[in-house]
XYZ file of C-alpha atoms in Angstrom:
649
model
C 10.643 -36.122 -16.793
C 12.204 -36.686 -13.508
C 15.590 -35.760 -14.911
C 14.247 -32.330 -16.383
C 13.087 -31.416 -13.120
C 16.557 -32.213 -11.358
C 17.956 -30.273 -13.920
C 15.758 -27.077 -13.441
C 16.475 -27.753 -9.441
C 20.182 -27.341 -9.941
C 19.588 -24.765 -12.097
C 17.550 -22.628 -10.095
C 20.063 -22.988 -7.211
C 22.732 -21.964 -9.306
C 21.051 -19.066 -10.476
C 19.691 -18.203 -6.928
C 23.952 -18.665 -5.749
C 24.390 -16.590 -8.801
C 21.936 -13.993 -7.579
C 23.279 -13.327 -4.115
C 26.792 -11.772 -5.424
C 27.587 -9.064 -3.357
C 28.468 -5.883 -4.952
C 32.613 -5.934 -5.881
C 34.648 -3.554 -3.746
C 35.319 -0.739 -6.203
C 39.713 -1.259 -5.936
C 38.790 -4.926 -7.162
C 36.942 -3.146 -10.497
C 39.957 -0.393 -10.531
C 42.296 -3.603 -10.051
C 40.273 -5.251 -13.029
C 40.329 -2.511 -15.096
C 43.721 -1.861 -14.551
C 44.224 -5.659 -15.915
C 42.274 -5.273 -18.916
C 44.338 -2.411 -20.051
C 47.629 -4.675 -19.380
C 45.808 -7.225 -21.533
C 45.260 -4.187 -24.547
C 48.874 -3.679 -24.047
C 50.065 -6.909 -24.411
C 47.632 -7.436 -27.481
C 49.369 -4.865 -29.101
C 52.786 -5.786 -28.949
C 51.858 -8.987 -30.137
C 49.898 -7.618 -33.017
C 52.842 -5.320 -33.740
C 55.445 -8.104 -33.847
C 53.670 -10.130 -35.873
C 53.756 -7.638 -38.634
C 57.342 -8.130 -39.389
C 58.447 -4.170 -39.913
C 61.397 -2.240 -38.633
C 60.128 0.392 -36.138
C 62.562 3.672 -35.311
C 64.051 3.274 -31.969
C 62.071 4.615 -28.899
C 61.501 4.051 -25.060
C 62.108 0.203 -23.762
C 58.912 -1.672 -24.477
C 58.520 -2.289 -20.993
C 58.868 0.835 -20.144
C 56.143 2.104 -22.683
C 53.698 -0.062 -21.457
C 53.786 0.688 -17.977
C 54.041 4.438 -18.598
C 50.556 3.458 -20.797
C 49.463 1.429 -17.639
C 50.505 3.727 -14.858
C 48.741 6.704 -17.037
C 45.389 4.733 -17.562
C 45.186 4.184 -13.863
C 45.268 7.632 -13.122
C 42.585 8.575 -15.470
C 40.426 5.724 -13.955
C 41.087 7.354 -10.567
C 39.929 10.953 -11.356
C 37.120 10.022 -13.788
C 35.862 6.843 -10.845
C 34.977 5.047 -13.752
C 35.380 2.440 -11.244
C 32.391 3.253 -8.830
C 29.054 2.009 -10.906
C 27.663 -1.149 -9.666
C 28.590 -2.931 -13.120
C 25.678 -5.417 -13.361
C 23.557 -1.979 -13.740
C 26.229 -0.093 -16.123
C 23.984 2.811 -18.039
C 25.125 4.944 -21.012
C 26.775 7.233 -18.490
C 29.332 4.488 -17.302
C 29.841 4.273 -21.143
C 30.743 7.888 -21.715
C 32.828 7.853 -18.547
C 35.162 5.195 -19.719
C 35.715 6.680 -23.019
C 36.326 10.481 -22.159
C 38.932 8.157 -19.662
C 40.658 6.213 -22.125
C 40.743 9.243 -24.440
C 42.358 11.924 -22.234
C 45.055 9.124 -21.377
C 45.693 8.708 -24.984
C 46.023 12.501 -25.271
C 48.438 12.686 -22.326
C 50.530 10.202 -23.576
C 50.787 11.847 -26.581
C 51.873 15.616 -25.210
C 54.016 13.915 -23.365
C 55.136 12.310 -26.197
C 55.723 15.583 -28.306
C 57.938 16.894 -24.969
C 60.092 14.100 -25.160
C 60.818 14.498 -28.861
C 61.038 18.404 -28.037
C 63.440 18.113 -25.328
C 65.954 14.851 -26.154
C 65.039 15.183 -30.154
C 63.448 11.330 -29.501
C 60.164 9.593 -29.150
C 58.766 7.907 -26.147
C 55.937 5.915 -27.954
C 55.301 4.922 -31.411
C 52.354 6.720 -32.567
C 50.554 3.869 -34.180
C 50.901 1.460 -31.244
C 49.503 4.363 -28.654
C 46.313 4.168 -30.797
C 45.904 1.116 -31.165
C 46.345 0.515 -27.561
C 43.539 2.938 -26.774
C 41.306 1.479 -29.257
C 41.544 -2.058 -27.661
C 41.520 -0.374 -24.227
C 37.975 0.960 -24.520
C 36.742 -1.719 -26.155
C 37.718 -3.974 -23.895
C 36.651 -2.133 -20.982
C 33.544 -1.669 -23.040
C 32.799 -5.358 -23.954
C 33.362 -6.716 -19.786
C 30.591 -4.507 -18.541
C 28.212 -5.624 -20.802
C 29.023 -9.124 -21.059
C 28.562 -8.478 -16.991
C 25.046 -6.702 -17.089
C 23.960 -9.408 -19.819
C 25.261 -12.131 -17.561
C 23.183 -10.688 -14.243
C 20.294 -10.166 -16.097
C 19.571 -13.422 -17.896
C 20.618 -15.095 -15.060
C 17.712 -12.352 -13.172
C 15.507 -13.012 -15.643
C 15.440 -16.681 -16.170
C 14.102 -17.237 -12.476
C 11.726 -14.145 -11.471
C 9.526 -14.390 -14.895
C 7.019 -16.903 -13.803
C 6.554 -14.564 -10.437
C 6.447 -11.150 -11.686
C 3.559 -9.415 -12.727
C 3.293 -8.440 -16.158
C 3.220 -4.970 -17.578
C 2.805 -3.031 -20.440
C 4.608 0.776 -20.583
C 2.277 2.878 -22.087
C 5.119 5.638 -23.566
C 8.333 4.729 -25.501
C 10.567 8.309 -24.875
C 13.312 8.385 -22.423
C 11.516 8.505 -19.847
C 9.579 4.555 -20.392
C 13.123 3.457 -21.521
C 14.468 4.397 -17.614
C 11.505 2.631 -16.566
C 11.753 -0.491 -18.458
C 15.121 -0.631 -17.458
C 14.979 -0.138 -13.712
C 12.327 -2.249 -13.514
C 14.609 -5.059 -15.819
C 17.349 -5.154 -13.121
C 15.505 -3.791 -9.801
C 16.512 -6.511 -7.171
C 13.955 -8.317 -5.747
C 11.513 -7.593 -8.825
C 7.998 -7.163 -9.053
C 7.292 -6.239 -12.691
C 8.450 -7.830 -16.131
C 8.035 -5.631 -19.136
C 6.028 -7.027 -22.339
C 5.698 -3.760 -24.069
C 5.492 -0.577 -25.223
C 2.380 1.297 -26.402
C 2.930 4.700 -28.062
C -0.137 7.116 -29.163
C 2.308 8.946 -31.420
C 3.349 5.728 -33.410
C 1.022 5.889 -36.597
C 3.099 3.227 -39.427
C 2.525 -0.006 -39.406
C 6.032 -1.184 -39.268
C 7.110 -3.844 -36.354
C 9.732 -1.505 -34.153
C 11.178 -2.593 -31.043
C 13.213 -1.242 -27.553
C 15.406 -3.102 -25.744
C 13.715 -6.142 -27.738
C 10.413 -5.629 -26.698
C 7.255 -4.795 -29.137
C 6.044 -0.824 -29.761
C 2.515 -1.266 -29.818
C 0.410 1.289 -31.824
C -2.635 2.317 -29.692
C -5.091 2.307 -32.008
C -7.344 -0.451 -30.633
C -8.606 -0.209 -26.845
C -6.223 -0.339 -24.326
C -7.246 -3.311 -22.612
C -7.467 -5.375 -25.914
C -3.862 -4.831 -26.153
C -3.027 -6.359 -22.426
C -4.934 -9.099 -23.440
C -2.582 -9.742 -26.144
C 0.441 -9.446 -24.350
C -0.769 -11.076 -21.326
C -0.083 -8.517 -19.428
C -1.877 -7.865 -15.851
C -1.271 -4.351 -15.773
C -0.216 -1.109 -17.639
C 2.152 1.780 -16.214
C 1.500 5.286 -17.755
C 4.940 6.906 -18.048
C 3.559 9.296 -21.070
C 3.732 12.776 -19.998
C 2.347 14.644 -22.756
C -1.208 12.992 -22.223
C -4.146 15.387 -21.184
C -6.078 14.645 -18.321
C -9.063 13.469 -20.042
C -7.134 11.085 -21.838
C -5.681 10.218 -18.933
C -8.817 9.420 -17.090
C -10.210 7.433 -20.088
C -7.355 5.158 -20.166
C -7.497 4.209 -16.125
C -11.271 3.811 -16.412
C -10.903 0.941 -19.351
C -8.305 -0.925 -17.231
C -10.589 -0.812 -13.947
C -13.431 -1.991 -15.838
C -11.524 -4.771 -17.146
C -9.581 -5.387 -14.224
C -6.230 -4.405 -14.854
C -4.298 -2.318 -12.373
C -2.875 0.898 -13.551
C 0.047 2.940 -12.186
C 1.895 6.172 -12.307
C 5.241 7.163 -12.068
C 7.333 10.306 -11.714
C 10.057 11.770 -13.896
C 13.056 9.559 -13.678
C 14.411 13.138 -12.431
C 11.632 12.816 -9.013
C 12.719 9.600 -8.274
C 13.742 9.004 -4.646
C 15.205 5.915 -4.882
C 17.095 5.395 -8.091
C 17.785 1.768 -7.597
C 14.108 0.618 -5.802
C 11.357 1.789 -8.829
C 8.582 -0.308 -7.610
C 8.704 2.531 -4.842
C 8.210 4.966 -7.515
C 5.306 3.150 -8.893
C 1.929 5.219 -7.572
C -1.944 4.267 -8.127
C -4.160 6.800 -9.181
C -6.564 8.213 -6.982
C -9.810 9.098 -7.095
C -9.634 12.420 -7.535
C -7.729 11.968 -10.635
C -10.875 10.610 -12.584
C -13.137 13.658 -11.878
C -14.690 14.212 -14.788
C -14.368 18.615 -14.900
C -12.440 21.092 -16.819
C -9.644 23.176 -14.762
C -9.974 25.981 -12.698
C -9.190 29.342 -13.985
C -9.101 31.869 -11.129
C -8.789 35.424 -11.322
C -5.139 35.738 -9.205
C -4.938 39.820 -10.049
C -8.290 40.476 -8.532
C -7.455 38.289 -5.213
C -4.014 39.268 -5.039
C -5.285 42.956 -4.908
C -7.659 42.438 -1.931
C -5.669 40.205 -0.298
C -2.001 41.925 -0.606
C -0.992 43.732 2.645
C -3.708 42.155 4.545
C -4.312 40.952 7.804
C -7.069 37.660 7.045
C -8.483 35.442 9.477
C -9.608 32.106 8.985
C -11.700 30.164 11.403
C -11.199 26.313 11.409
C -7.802 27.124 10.033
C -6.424 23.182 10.756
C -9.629 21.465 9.236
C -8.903 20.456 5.585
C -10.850 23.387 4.223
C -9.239 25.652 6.762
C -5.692 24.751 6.094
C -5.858 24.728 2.389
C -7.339 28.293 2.267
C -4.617 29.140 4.054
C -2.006 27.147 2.097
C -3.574 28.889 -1.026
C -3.640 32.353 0.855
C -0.141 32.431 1.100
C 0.462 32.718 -2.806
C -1.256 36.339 -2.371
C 1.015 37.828 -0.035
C -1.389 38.898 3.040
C 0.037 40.965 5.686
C -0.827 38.671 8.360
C -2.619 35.253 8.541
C -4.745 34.350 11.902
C -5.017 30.898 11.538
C -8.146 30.003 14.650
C -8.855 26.478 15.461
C -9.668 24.439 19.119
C -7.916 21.667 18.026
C -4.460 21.733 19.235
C -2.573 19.176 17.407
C -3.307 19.596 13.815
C -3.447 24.004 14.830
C 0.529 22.901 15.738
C 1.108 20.497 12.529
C 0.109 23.313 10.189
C 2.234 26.294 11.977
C 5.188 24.042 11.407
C 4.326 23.267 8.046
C 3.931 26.618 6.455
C 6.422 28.582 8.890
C 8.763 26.535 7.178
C 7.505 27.304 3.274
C 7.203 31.445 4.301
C 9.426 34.367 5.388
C 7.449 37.727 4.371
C 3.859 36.676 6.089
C 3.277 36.881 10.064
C 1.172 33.380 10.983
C -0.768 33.862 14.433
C -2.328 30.682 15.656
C -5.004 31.094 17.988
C -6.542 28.466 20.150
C -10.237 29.375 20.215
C -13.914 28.111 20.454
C -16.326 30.306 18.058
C -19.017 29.789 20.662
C -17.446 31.620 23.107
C -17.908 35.296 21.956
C -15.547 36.967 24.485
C -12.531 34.979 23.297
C -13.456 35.570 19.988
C -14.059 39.608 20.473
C -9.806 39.302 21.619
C -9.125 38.204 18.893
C -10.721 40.778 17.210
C -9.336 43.276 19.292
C -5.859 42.261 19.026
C -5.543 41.438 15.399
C -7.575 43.545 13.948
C -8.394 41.376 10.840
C -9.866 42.745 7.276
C -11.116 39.741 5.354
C -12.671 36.565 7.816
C -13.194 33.081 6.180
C -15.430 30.945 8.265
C -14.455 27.380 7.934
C -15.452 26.363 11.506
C -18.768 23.832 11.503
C -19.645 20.663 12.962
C -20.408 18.715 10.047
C -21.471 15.219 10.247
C -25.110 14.345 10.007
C -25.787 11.218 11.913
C -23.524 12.713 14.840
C -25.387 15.653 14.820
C -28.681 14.516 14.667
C -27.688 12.919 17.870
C -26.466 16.120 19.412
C -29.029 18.914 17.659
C -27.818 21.297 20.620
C -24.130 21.224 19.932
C -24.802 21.983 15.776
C -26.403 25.060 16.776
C -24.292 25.715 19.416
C -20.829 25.816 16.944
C -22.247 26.336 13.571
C -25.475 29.040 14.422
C -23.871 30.863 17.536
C -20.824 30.498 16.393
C -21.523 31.983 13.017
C -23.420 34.393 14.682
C -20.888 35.621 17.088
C -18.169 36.330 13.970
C -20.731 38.029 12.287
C -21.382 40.368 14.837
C -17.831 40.848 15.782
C -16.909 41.394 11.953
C -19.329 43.873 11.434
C -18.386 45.600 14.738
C -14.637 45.648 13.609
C -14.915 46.644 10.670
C -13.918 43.714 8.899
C -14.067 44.154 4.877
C -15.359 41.177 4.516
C -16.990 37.653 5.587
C -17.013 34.562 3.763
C -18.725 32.000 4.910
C -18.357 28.321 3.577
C -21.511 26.457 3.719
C -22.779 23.381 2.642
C -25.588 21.896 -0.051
C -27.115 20.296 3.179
C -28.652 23.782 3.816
C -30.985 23.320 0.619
C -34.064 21.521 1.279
C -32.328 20.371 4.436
C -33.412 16.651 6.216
C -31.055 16.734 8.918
C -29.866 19.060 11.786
C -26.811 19.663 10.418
C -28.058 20.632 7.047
C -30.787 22.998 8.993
C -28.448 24.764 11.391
C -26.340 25.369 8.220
C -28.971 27.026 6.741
C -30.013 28.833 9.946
C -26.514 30.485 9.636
C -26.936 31.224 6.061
C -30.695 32.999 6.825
C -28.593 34.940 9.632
C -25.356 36.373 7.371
C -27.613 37.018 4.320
C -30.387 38.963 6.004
C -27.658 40.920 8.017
C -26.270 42.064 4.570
C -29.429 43.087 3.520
C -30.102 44.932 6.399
C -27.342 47.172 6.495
C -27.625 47.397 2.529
C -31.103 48.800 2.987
C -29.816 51.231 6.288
C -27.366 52.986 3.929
C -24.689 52.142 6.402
C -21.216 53.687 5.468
C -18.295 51.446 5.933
C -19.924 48.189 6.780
C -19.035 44.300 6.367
C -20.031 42.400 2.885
C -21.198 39.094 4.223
C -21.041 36.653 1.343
C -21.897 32.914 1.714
C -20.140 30.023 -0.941
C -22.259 26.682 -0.884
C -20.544 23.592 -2.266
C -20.954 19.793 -2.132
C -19.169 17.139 -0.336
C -15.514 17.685 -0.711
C -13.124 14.193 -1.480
C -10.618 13.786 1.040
C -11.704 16.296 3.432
C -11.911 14.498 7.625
C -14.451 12.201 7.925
C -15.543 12.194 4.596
C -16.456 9.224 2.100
C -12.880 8.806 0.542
C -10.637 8.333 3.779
C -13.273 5.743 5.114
C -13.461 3.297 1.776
C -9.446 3.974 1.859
C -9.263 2.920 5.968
C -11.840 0.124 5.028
C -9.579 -0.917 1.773
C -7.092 -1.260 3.661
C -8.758 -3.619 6.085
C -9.863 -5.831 3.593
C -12.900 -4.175 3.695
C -16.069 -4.677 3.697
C -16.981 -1.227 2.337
C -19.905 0.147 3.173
C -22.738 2.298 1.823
C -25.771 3.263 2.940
C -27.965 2.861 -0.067
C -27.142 1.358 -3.314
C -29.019 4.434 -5.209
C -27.175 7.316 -3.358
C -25.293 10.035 -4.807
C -23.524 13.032 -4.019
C -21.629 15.965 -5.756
C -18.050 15.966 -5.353
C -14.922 18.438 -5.691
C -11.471 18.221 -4.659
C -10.643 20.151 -1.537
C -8.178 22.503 -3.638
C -10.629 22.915 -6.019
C -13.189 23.729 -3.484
C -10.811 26.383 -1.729
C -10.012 27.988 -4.814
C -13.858 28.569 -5.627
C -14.054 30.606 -2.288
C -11.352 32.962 -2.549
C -12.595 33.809 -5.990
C -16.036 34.374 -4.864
C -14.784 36.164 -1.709
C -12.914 38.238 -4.254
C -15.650 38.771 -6.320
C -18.497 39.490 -3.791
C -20.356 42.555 -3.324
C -22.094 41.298 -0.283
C -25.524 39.092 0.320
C -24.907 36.865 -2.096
C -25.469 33.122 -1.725
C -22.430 31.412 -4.070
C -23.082 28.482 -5.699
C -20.307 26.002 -7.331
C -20.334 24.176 -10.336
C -19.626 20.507 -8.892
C -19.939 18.614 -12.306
C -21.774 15.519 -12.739
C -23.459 13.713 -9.422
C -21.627 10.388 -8.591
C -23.088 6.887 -7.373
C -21.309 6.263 -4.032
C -21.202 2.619 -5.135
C -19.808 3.481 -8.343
C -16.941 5.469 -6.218
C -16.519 2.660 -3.983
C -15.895 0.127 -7.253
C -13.411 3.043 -8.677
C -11.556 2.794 -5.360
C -11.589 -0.616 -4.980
C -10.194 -1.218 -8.374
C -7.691 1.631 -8.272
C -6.138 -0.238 -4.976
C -5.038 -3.321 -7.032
C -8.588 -5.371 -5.587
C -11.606 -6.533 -8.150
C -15.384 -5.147 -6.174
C -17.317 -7.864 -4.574
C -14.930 -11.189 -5.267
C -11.836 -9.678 -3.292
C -13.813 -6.709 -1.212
C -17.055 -6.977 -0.744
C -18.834 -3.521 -1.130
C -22.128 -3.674 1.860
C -25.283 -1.921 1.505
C -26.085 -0.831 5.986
C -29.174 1.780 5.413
C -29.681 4.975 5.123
C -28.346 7.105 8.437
C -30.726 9.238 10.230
C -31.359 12.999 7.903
C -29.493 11.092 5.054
C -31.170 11.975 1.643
C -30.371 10.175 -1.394
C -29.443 12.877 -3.403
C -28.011 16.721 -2.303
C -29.467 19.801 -3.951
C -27.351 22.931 -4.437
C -30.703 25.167 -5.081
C -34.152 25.714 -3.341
C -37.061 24.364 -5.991
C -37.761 28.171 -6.040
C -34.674 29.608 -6.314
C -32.867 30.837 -9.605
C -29.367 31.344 -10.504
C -27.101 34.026 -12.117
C -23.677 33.530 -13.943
C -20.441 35.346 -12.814
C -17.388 35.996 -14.835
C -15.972 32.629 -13.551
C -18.333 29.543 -15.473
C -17.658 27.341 -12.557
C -19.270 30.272 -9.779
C -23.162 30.973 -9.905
C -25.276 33.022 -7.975
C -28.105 31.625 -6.208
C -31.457 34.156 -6.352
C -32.902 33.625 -2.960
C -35.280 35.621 -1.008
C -33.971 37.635 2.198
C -35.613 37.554 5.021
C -35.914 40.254 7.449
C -33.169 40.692 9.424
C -34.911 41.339 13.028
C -37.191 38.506 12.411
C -34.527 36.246 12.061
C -32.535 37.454 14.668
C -35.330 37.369 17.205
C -35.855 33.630 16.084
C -32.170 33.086 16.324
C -31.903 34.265 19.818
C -34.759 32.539 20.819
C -33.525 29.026 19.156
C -30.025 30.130 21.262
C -32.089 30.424 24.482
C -33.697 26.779 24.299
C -30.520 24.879 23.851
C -30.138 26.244 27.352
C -33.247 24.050 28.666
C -31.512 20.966 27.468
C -34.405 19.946 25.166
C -33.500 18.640 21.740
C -37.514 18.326 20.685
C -37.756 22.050 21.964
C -34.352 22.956 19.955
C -35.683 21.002 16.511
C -38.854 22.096 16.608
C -37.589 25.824 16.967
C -35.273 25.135 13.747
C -38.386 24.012 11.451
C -40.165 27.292 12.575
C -37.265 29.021 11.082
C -36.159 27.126 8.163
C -39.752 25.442 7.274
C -38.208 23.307 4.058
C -36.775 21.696 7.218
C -37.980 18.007 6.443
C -36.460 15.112 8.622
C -35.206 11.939 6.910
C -34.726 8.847 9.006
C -35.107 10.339 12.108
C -36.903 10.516 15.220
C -37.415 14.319 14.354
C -39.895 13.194 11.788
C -42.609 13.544 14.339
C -42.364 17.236 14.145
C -43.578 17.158 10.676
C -46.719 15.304 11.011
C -48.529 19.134 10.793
């Protein structure tokens, strides 16, 4: 026993000795190469002279050979079959060393046609120049892969036991590149067990580079079982999404980790793939259908135009404007008050555009004289109002400052669209404004009441020229700042704990592309005073999202990250509405777009209660301030909050 282990202790050093070859300077493989033809040479002659035949007289042997030799060796040069790393020689290095060998043998034989044109003699024996460049390539052939084959038992003798075992789920080209990058990647992380192929329907045992083609006809994670493999890489291209989703969900609920990985065109580092290697993400395993837009009917508002866009560097902000671009506007004013990201995002898409004029305005929405210079100076047609404080619990602490940015604020653009002469207004609200609980849901909703009821009342003036104000509502978008998706990803990364606030919450979810695409179509669409509401799919548990996360990062829920329950947060519900109990919807041309039937309320009315809600944030008094919103939105019911007072009558 104690001798076996001695002997897998030298061994293992060896190998490890073996391992830590540097790459050859390339005029040691051109010197090598160079060698091994010599050797072909000499081969020959021997094989020649032990034939026993009379051969006409041509060139000195000597001569013939080094003119062979000397001939070679240029080819090698211009064709650099000598600069591959030979322990990772590919088909390529193949082809290069024959289309080498070949145009020497070619050469050597115009020049031997010359000769015998010129002096009426031959410089080389026909029969011996072939069979010199026969045993050239195949000896130049036979060293790289008795090299490659050396390196990688030697690799794979030692890293077996330590890497983690996966199963390629493809078996085109494209697994093949992956199965062999990850074979000789140096230091490894993944040893290959298998294929799986979908398209594979005989029963016949096949193989690829001497690993198993498994037919997927049982579930996925039955056949990792069988293989004993920890994890599966999709390489498979021609899946659909759905399939695609249904295959990651059976590995995370059996708790194997699942990866992704690029065209072997995309890769960025040819020789590190583990680098290549990507989890899914969450937004990957949304169960909806794609998004058809209708691009001629935006692309005709939009084209020529000069479109501003309020909390331009939020997430919403910036990706209506990334997604603006693709219409060709005029002009794009992109209005934020944060500096930095307002900076990121001018470099960003300065760099991506030539044709379309990008303004970026610093600017705070509450201040109505900044905003009417902007007005004045760019002169905008279409306005997209992304700008809103949005987090409940922060602004159920600070009731004044919600109505502040997302009432007065709306109100001011409103005012200043309508007063420029702005097409139209699109406003991007939120399904906290149905059936609201919190301040932030309420003064959401106070801007909706406002926008709406302004449409209606210059419908009903027979007004000439005037703004359509449309409103799009929408659920909570993954990925977007400070939402649910960046936290569990910040807390993953911790270690965790992650936590959620009730073990029975849910929410609706979209991606934020997804979510911008929905409002330039109904911005498109939009005759003005309509309330647009999105089709968001199925609700999801937080905690189920948390336990999708968790096991998309590699981590098994509540044995390596603990997933804790802290409470519901003050005007948290546990479930968002995109409707009023009383309200009704009607479809649109677009099956993901409805439009919600709401009442309107009368304008003055609710801009004399607007005004007067604006007039007792001045008095400091968040009591005064909440109790001014229920007046005006009275399905205003707080949840977990000190507000709840208010509600007693």
């Amino acid at each position: 026993m104690r001798t076996d282990i001695n002997n897998l202790l030298k061994r293992i050093i060896f190998t490890k000795r073996f391992q830590n070859i540097g790459y050859l300077p390339r005029w040691i493989i051109f010197a090598i190469d160079v060698f091994i033809v010599t050797i072909a040479c000499i081969v020959t002659q021997i094989m020649i002279q032990s034939l026993n035949v009379n051969l006409y007289p041509t060139l000195n042997t000597y001569l013939q050979y080094a003119f062979v030799i000397f001939t070679n060796a240029l080819s090698f040069v211009f064709f650099r079959t000598y600069s591959g790393i030979i322990r990772h020689s590919t088909f390529i290095d193949g082809v290069k060393l024959l289309v080498s060998t070949t145009v020497s043998y070619f050469l050597l034989m115009v020049f031997n046609y010359i000769f015998l044109f010129v002096q009426n003699e031959r410089l080389f024996i026909i029969t011996v120049l072939f069979i010199t460049y026969v045993i050239s390539f195949l000896l130049l052939f036979l060293f790289r892969i008795l090299v490659k084959n050396v390196f990688e038992t030697y690799l794979n003798v030692t890293d077996t036991r330590q890497l983690i075992n996966v199963v390629i789920y493809g078996a085109d080209a494209n697994a093949i590149s992956v199965a062999n990058a990850l074979k000789t990647e140096k230091p490894g992380r993944f040893n290959v067990v298998a294929f799986v192929n979908k398209f594979q329907q005989d029963k016949t045992n096949k193989s690829i580079l001497n690993l198993p083609i498994i037919n997927h006809r049982k579930g996925i994670h039955i056949i990792l079982k069988s293989v004993k493999a920890e994890a599966l890489i999709i390489t498979e291209k021609s899946l659909t999404k759905e399939e695609t989703r249904i295959l990651v969900e059976e590995c995370l609920e059996y708790n194997f980790k699942v990866y992704t990985v690029p065209l072997i065109t995309d890769w960025e580092d040819q020789n590190q793939i583990s680098n290549q290697l990507k989890n899914f993400a969450i937004e990957d395993l949304l169960e909806r259908k794609p998004i058809v837009l209708d691009k001629e009917k935006i692309s005709n508002q939009i084209k020529g135009k000069r479109v501003l866009i309020t909390g331009g560097a939020g997430s919403i902000g910036s990706e209506i404007v990334r997604q603006l671009i693709s219409f060709s506007p005029y002009k794009i004013i992109i209005l934020d008050q944060a500096e930095s990201p307002l900076h990121s995002l001018k470099l960003e898409i300065t760099e991506q555009i030539k044709d379309i004029k990008i303004r970026s305005v610093l600017a705070d929405i509450k201040d109505y004289n900044s905003l009417e210079l902007v007005f004045q100076k760019y002169k905008p047609d279409f306005v997209y109002h992304a700008a809103a404080y949005k987090h409940v619990p922060l602004m159920e602490e600070n009731p004044i400052q919600a109505i502040l940015t997302n009432v007065v604020g709306t109100k001011n653009l409103a005012d200043l669209s309508l007063k420029y002469l702005v097409e139209k207004f699109v406003m991007v609200s939120t399904d906290k404004a149905v059936n609201p609980s919190s301040v932030m849901g309420a003064s959401k909703r106070i801007a909706e009441k406002y926008v709406q009821s302004l449409n209606y009342y210059l419908v009903n003036s027979n007004k000439n020229n005037t703004t359509k104000f449309i409103t799009t509502r929408f659920g909570n978008v993954l990925g977007s700042n400070g939402s649910i998706v960046p936290l569990f990803t910040k807390q993953i990364q911790e270690g965790g704990p992650l936590t959620i606030t009730h073990p029975e919450i849910i929410r609706y979810f979209m991606t934020i592309p997804e979510a911008c695409q929905l409002v330039l179509e109904a911005g498109a669409m939009g005759k003005g005073g309509e309330i647009y509401i999105f089709d968001m799919g199925e609700p999801v548990k937080i905690i189920d999202l948390a336990k999708k996360m968790i096991r998309l990062a590699g981590f098994i829920p509540d044995k390596e990250i603990e997933i804790k329950i802290i409470g519901l947060r003050p005007g948290e519900k546990l479930y968002e509405e995109l409707l009023n109990d009383s309200s009704k919807t009607l479809p649109t041309h677009n099956s993901k777009i409805m439009i919600a039937q709401e009442a309107s309320d009368d304008f003055e009315e609710v801009k004399d209660s607007v005004i007067a809600l604006i007039n007792l944030t001045k008095k400091n008094s968040d009591l005064d301030v909440v109790a001014q919103m229920k007046k005006i939105v009275p399905d205003y019911k707080s949840l977990n909050s000190e507000y709840q007072t208010l509600d007693v009558n």
